[in-house]
mmCIF file of C-alpha atoms in Angstrom:
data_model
loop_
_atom_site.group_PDB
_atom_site.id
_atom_site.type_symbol
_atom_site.label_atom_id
_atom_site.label_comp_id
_atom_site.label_asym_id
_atom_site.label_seq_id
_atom_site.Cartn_x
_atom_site.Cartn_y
_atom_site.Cartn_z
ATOM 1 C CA UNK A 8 0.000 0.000 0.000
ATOM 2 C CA UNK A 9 3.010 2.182 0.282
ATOM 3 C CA UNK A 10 4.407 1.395 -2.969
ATOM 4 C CA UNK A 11 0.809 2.937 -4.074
ATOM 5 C CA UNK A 12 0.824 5.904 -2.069
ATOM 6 C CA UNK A 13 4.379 6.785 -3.686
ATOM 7 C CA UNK A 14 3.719 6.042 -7.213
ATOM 8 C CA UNK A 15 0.810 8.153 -6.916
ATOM 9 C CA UNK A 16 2.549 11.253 -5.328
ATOM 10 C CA UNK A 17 5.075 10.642 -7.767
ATOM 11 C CA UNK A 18 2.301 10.208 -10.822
ATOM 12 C CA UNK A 19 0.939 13.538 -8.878
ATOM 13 C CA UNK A 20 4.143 15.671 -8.891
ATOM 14 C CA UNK A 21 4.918 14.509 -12.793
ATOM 15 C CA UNK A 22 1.442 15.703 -13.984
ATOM 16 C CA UNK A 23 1.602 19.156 -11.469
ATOM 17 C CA UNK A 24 5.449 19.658 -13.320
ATOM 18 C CA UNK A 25 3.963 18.868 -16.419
ATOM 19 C CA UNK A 26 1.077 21.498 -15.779
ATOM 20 C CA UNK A 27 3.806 23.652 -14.844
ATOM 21 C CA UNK A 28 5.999 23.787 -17.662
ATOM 22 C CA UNK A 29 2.776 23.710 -20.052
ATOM 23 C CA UNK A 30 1.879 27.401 -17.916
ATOM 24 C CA UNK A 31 5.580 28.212 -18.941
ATOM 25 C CA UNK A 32 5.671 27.942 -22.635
ATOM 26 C CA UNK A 33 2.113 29.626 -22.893
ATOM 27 C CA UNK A 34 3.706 32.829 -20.512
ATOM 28 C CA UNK A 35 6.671 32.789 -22.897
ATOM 29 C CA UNK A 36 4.557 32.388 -26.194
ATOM 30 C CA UNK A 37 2.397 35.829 -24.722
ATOM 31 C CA UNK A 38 5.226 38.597 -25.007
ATOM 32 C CA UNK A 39 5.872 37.588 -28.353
ATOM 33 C CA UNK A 40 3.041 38.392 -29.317
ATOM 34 C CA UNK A 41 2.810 41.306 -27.602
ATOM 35 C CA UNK A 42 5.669 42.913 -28.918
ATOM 36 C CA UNK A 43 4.236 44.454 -31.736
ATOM 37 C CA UNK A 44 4.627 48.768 -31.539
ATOM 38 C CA UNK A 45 1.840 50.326 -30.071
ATOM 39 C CA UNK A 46 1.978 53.776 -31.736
ATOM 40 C CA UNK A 47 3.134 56.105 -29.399
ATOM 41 C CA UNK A 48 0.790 59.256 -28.493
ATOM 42 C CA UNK A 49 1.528 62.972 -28.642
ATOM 43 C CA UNK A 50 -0.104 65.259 -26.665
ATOM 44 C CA UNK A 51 -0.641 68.947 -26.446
ATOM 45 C CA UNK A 52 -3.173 71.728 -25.404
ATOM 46 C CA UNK A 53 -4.425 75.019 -26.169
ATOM 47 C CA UNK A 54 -5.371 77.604 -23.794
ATOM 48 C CA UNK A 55 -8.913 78.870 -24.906
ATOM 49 C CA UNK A 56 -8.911 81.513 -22.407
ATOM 50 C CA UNK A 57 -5.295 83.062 -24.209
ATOM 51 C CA UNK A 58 -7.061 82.696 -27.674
ATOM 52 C CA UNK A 59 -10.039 85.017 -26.443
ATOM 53 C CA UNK A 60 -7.615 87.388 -25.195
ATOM 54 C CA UNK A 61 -4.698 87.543 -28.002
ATOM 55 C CA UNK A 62 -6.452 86.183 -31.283
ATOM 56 C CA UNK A 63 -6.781 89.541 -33.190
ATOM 57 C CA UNK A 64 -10.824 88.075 -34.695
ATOM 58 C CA UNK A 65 -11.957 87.773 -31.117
ATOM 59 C CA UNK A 66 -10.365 91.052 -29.687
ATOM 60 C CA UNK A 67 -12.118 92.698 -32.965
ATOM 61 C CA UNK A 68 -15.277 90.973 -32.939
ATOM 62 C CA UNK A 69 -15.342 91.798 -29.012
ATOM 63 C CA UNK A 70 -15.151 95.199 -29.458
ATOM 64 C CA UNK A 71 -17.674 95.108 -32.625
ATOM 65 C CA UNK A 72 -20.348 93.288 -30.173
ATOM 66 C CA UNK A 73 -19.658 95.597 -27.271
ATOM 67 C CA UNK A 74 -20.155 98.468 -29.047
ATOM 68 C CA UNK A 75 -23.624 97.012 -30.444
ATOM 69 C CA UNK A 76 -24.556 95.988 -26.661
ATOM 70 C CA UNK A 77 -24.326 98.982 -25.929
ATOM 71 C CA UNK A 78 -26.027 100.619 -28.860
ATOM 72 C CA UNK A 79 -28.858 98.519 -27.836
ATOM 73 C CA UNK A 80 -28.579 99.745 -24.362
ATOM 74 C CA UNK A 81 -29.086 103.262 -25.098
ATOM 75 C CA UNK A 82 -31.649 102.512 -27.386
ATOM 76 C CA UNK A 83 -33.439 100.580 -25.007
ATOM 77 C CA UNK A 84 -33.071 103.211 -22.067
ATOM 78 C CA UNK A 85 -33.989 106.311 -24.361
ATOM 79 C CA UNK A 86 -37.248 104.441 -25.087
ATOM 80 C CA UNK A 87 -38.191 103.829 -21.907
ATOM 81 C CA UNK A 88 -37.443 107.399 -20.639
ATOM 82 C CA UNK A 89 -39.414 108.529 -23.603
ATOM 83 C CA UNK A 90 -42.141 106.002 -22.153
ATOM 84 C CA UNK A 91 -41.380 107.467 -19.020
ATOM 85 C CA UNK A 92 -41.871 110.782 -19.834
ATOM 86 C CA UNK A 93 -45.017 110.698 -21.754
ATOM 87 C CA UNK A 94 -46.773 108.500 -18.376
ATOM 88 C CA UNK A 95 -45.344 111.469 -16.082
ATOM 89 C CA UNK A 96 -46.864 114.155 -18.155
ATOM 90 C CA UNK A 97 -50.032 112.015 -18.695
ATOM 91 C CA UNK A 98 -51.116 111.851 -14.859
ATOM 92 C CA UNK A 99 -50.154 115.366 -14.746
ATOM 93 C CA UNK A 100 -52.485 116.315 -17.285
ATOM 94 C CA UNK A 101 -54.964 113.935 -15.154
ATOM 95 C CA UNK A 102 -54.975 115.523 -12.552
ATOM 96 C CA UNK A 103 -55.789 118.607 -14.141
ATOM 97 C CA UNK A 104 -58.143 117.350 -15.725
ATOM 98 C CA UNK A 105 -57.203 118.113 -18.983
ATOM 99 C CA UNK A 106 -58.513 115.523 -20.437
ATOM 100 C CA UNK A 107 -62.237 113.759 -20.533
ATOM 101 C CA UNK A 108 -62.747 110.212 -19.986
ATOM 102 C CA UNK A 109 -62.251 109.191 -23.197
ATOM 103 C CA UNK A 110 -59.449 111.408 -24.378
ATOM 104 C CA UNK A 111 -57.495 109.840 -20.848
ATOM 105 C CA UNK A 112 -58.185 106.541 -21.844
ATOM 106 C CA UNK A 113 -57.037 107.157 -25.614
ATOM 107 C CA UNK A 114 -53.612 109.051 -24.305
ATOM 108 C CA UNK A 115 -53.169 105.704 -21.740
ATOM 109 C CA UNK A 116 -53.560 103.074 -24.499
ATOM 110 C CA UNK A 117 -51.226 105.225 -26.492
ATOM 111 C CA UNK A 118 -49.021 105.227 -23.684
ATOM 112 C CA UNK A 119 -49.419 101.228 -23.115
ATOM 113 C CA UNK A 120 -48.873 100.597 -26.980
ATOM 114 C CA UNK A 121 -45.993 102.404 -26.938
ATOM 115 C CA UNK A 122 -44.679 100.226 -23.763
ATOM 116 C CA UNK A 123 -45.952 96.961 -25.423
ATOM 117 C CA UNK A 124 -43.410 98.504 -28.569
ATOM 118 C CA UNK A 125 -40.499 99.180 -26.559
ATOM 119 C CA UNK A 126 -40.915 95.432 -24.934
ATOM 120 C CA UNK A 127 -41.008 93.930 -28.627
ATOM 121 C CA UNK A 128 -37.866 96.205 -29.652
ATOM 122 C CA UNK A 129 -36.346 94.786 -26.814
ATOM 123 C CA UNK A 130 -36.656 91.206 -27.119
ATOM 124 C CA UNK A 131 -36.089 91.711 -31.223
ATOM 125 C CA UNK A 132 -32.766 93.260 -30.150
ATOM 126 C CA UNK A 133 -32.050 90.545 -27.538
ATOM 127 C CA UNK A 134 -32.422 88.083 -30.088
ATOM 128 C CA UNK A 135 -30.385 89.580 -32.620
ATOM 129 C CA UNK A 136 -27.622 90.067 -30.359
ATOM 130 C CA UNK A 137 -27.556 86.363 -29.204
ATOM 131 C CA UNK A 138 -27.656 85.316 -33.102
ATOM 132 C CA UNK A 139 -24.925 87.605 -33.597
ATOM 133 C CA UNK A 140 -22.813 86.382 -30.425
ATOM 134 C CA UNK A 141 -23.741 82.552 -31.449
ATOM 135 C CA UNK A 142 -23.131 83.407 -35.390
ATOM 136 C CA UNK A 143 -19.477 84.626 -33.694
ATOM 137 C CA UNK A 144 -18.916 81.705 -31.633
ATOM 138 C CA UNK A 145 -19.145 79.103 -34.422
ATOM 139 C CA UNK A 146 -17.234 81.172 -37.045
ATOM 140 C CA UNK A 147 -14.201 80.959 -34.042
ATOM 141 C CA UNK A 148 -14.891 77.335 -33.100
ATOM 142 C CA UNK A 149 -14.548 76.841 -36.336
ATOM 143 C CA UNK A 150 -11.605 78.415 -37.585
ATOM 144 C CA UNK A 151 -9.861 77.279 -34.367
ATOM 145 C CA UNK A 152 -10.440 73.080 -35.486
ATOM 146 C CA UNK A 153 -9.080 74.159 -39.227
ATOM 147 C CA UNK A 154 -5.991 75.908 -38.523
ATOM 148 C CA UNK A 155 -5.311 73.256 -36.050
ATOM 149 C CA UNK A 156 -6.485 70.458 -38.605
ATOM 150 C CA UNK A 157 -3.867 72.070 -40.478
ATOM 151 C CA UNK A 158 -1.445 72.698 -38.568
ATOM 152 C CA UNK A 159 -1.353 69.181 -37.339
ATOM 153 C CA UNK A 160 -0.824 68.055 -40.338
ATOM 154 C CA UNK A 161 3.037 68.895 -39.900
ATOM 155 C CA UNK A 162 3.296 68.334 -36.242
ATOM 156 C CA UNK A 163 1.704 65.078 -35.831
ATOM 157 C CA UNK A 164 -0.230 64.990 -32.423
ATOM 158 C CA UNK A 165 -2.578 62.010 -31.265
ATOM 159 C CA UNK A 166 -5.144 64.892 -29.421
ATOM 160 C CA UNK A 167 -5.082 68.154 -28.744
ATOM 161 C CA UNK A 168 -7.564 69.187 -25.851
ATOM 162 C CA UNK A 169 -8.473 72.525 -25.309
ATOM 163 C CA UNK A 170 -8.017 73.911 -21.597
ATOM 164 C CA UNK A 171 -10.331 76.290 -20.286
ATOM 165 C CA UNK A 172 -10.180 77.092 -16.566
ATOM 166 C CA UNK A 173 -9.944 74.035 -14.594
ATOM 167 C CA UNK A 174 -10.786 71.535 -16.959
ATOM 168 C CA UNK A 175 -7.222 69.831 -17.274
ATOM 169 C CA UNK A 176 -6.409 69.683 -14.236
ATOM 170 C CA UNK A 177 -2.918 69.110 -14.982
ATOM 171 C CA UNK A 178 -0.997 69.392 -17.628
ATOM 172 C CA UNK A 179 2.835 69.906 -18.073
ATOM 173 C CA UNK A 180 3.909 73.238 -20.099
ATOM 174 C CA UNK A 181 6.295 71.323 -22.269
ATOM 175 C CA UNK A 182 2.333 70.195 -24.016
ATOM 176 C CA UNK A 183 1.181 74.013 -24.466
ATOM 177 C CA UNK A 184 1.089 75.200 -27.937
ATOM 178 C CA UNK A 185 -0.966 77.922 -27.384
ATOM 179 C CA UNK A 186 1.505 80.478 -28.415
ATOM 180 C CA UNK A 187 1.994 78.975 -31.951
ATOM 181 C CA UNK A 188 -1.859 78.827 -32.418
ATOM 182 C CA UNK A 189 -1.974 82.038 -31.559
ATOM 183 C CA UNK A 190 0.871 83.261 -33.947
ATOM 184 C CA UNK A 191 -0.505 81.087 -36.975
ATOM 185 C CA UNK A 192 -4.393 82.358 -36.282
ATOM 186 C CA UNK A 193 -2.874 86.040 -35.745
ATOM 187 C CA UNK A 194 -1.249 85.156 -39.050
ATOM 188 C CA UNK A 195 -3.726 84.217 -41.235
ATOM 189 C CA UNK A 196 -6.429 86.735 -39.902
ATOM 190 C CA UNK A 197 -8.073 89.273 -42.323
ATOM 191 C CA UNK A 198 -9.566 92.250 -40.762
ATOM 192 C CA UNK A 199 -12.974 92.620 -42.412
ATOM 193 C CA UNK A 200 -12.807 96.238 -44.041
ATOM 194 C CA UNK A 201 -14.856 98.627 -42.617
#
């Protein structure tokens, strides 16, 4: 019965070696085939917040939209003064009754029409603005992706994220080619003529 119980161990510790070097030659066989060249990636970033600021088309078109803000501003506030004005001079006139009952309420709906007109002027405005700001922001966004479509095309990055405020939260400065965005979009910027 001993004989038995040692063959078998023996049997036991063959087939467990045999395992064994089976585990070997399939751990060997893996980095081989693992040793083809992942591509290797290149990184870099743009600060958006530096484009705003130094790309000549947004410091223009910045100072185009300001100057219609506030165009609609004072166009807005001269209105409503006007309104303003007319309402003050209207319950003056009321109480000296200047006017009957039906000349008062013919001044007052002229008075509320012209506040209804002012309030449509306004949103018209509003709206025009925000197509103009949103007509701005694509035009950028999208001369932004084709100068750096093209200027990858020489430089060769994997990605290039964009980094406004904190949303890289790290990233080295070796990676920022903000500058030579800035230089290339500076570069081929036309000035519209006024």
């Amino acid at each position: 019965m001993k004989k038995f119980l040692f063959i078998a161990a023996m049997a036991a510790l063959t087939l467990a070696s045999c395992n064994n070097e089976a585990k070997k030659v399939d751990t060997t066989a893996a980095p081989a085939a693992t040793t083809k060249q992942e591509p290797s990636l290149k990184i870099a970033y743009v600060e958006i917040d530096s484009i705003m600021t130094q790309y000549k088309y947004c410091v223009d078109t910045k100072a185009t939209l300001e100057a219609k803000g506030k165009n609609i501003q004072t166009t807005l506030a001269n209105k409503e003064k006007s309104i303003q004005a007319a309402a003050a001079k209207f319950e003056q006139d009321v109480r000296a009754n200047k006017y009957t009952q039906e000349q008062a309420q013919s001044v007052q709906a002229g008075i509320q029409k012209q506040y209804q007109d002012a309030q449509a002027l306004s949103q018209r405005l509003t709206n025009d603005f925000a197509a103009e700001e949103a007509k701005f922001n694509k035009a950028l966004t999208d001369t932004v992706h084709a100068f750096i479509e093209r200027y990858n095309k020489s430089k060769g990055y994997s990605f290039i994220f964009s980094k406004s405020g904190d949303n890289i939260l790290y990233a080295g400065k070796a990676y920022n080619i903000t500058e030579e965005v800035i230089k290339g979009l500076n570069k081929e910027y036309k000035p519209a003529k006024k």
